[in-house]
Coordinates of N, CA and C in Angstrom, one line a residue:
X1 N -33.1 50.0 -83.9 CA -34.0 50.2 -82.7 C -33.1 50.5 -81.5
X2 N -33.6 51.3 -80.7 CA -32.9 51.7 -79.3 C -33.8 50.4 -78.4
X3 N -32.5 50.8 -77.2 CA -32.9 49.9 -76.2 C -34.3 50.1 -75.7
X4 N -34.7 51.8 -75.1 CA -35.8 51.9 -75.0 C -37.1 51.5 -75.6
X5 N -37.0 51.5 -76.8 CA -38.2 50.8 -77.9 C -38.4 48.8 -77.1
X6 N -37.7 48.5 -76.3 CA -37.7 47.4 -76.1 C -38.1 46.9 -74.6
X7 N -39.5 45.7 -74.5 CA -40.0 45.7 -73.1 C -39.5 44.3 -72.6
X8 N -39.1 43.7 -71.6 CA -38.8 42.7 -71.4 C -39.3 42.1 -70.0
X9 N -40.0 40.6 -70.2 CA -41.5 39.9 -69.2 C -40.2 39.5 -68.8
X10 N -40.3 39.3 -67.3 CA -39.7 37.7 -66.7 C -40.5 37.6 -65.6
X11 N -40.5 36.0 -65.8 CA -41.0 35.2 -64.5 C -40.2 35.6 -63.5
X12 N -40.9 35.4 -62.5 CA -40.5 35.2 -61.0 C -40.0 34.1 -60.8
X13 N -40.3 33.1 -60.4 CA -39.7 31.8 -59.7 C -39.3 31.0 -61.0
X14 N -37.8 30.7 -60.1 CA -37.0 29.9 -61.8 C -36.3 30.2 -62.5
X15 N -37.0 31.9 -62.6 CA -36.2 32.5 -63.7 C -35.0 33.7 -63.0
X16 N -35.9 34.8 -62.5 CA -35.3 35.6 -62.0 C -34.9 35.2 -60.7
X17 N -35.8 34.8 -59.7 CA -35.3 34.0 -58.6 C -34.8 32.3 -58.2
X18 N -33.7 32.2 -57.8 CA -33.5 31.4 -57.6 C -34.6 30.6 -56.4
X19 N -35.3 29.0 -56.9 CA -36.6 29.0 -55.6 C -35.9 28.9 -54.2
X20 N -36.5 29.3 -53.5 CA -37.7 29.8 -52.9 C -37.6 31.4 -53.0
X21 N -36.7 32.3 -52.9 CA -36.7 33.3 -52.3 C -35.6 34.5 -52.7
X22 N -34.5 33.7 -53.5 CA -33.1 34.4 -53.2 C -33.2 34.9 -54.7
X23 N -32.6 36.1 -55.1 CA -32.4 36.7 -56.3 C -30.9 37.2 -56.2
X24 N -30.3 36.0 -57.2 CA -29.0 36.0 -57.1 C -28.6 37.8 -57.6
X25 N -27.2 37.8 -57.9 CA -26.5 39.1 -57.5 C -26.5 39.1 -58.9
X26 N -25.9 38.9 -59.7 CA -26.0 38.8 -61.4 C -26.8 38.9 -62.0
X27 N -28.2 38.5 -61.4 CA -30.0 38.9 -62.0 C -29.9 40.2 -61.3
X28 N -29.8 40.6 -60.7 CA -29.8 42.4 -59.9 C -29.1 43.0 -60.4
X29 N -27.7 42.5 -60.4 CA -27.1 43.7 -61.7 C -27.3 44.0 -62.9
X30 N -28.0 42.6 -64.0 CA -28.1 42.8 -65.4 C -30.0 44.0 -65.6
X31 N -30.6 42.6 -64.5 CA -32.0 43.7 -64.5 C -31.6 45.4 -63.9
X32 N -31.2 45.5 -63.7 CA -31.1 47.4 -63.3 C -29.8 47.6 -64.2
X33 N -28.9 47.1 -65.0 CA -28.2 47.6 -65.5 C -29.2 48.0 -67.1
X34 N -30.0 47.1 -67.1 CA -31.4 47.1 -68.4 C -31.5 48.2 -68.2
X35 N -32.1 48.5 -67.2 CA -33.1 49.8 -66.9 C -32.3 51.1 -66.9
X36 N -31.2 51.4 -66.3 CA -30.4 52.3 -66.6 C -30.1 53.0 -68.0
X37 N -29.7 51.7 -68.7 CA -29.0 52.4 -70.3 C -31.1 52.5 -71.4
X38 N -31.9 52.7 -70.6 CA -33.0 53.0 -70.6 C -33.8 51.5 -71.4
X39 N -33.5 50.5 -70.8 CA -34.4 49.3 -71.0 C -35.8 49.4 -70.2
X40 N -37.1 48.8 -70.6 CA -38.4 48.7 -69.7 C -38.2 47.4 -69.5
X41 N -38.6 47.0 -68.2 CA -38.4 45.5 -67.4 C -39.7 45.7 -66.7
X42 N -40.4 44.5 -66.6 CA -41.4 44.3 -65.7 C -41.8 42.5 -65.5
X43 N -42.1 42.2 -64.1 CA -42.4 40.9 -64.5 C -44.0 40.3 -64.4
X44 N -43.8 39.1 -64.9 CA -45.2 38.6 -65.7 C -45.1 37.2 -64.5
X45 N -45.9 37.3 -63.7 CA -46.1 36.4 -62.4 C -47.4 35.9 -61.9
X46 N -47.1 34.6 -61.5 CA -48.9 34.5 -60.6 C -48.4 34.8 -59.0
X47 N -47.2 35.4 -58.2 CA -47.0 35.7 -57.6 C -48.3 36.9 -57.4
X48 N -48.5 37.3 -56.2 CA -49.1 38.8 -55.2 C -48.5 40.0 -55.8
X49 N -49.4 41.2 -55.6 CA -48.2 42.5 -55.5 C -47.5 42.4 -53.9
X50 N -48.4 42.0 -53.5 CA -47.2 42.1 -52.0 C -45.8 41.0 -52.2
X51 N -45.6 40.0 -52.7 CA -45.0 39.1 -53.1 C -43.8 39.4 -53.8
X52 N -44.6 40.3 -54.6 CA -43.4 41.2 -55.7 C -42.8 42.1 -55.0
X53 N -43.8 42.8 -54.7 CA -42.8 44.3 -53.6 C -41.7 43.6 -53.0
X54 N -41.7 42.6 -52.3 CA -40.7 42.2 -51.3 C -39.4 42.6 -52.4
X55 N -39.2 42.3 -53.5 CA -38.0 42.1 -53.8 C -37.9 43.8 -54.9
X56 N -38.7 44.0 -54.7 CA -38.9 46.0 -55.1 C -37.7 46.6 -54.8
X57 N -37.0 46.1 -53.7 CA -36.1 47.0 -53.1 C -34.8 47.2 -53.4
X58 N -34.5 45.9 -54.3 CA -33.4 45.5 -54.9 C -33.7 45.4 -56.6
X59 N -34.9 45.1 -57.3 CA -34.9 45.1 -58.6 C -36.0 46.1 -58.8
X60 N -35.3 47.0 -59.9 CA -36.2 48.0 -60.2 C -36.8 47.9 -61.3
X61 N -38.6 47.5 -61.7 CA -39.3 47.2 -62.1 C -39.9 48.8 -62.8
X62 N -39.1 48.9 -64.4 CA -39.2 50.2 -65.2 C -40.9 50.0 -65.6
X63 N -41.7 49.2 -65.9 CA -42.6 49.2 -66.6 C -44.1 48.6 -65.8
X64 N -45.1 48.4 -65.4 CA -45.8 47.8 -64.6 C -45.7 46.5 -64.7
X65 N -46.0 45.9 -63.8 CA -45.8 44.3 -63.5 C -47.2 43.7 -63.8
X66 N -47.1 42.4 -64.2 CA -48.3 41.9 -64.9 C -48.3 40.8 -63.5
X67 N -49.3 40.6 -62.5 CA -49.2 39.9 -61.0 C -50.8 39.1 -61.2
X68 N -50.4 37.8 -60.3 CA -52.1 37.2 -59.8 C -52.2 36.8 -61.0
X69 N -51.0 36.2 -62.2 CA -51.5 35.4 -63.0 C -52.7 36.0 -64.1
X70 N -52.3 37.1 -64.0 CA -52.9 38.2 -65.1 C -54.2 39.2 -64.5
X71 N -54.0 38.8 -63.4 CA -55.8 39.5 -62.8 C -55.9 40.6 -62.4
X72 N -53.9 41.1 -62.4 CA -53.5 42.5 -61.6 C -52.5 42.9 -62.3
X73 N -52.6 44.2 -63.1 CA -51.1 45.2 -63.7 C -51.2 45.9 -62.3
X74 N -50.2 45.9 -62.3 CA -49.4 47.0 -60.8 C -48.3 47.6 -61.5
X75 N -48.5 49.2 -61.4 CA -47.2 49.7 -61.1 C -46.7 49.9 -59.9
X76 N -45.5 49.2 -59.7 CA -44.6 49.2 -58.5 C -43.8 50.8 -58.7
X77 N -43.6 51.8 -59.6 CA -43.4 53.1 -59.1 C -44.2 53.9 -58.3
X78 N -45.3 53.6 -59.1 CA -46.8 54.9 -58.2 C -47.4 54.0 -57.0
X79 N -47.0 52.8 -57.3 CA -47.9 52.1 -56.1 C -49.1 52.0 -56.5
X80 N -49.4 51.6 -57.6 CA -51.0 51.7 -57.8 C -51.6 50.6 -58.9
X81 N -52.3 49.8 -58.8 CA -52.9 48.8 -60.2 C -53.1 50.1 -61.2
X82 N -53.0 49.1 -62.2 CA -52.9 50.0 -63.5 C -54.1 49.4 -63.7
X83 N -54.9 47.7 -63.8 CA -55.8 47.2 -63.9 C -55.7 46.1 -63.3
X84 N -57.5 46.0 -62.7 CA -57.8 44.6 -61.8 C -59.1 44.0 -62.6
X85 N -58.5 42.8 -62.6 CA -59.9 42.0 -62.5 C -60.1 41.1 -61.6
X86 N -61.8 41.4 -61.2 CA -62.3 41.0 -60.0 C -63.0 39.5 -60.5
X87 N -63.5 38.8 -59.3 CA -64.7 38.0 -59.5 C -65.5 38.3 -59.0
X88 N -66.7 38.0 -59.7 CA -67.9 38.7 -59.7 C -69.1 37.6 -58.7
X89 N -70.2 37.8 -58.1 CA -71.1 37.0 -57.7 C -71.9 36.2 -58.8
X90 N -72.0 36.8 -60.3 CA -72.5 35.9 -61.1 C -71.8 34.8 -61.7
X91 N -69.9 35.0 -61.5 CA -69.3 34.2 -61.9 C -69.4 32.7 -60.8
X92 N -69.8 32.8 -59.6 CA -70.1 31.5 -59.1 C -70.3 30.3 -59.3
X93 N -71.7 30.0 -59.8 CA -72.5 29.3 -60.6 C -72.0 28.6 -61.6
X94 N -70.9 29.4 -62.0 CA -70.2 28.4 -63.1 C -69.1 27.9 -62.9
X95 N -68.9 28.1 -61.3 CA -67.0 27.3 -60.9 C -67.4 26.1 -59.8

């Protein structure tokens, strides 16, 4: 198998970043060295897409990001959800 045949999830907090905020230098080089020799990287977070973008600028996210704890695919290239799920007014009544 090639690299590209291969997609790889990482958490946000913990994993890729150090908490609260910092994304060490060695997670920045390995994640975009991935992506280069043609690896897909995306991460799998209950973080925001705004939350994620912040660190957009330094890690480049080859594949759409799974955000909101599943409720939002975002591609961070096009800038655009790939898919949302909403709550609904009939879902009320049951929470």
């Amino acid at each position: 198998m090639k690299i590209s045949d291969y997609l790889v999830l990482t958490d946000m907090d913990g994993t890729l970043l150090k908490v609260p905020y910092d994304i060490p230098e060695v997670n920045i080089a390995k994640v975009n060295e991935y992506g280069r020799k043609g690896g897909h990287i995306a991460c799998c977070t209950g973080r925001s897409v705004d939350a994620v973008r912040h660190f957009t600028d330094v890690i480049h996210f080859s594949a759409p990001g799974i955000t909101c704890n599943g409720a939002v695919i975002y591609d961070f290239n096009k800038n655009e959800p790939v898919f949302q799920m909403t709550v609904t007014e009939n879902i009320f009544p049951l929470v």
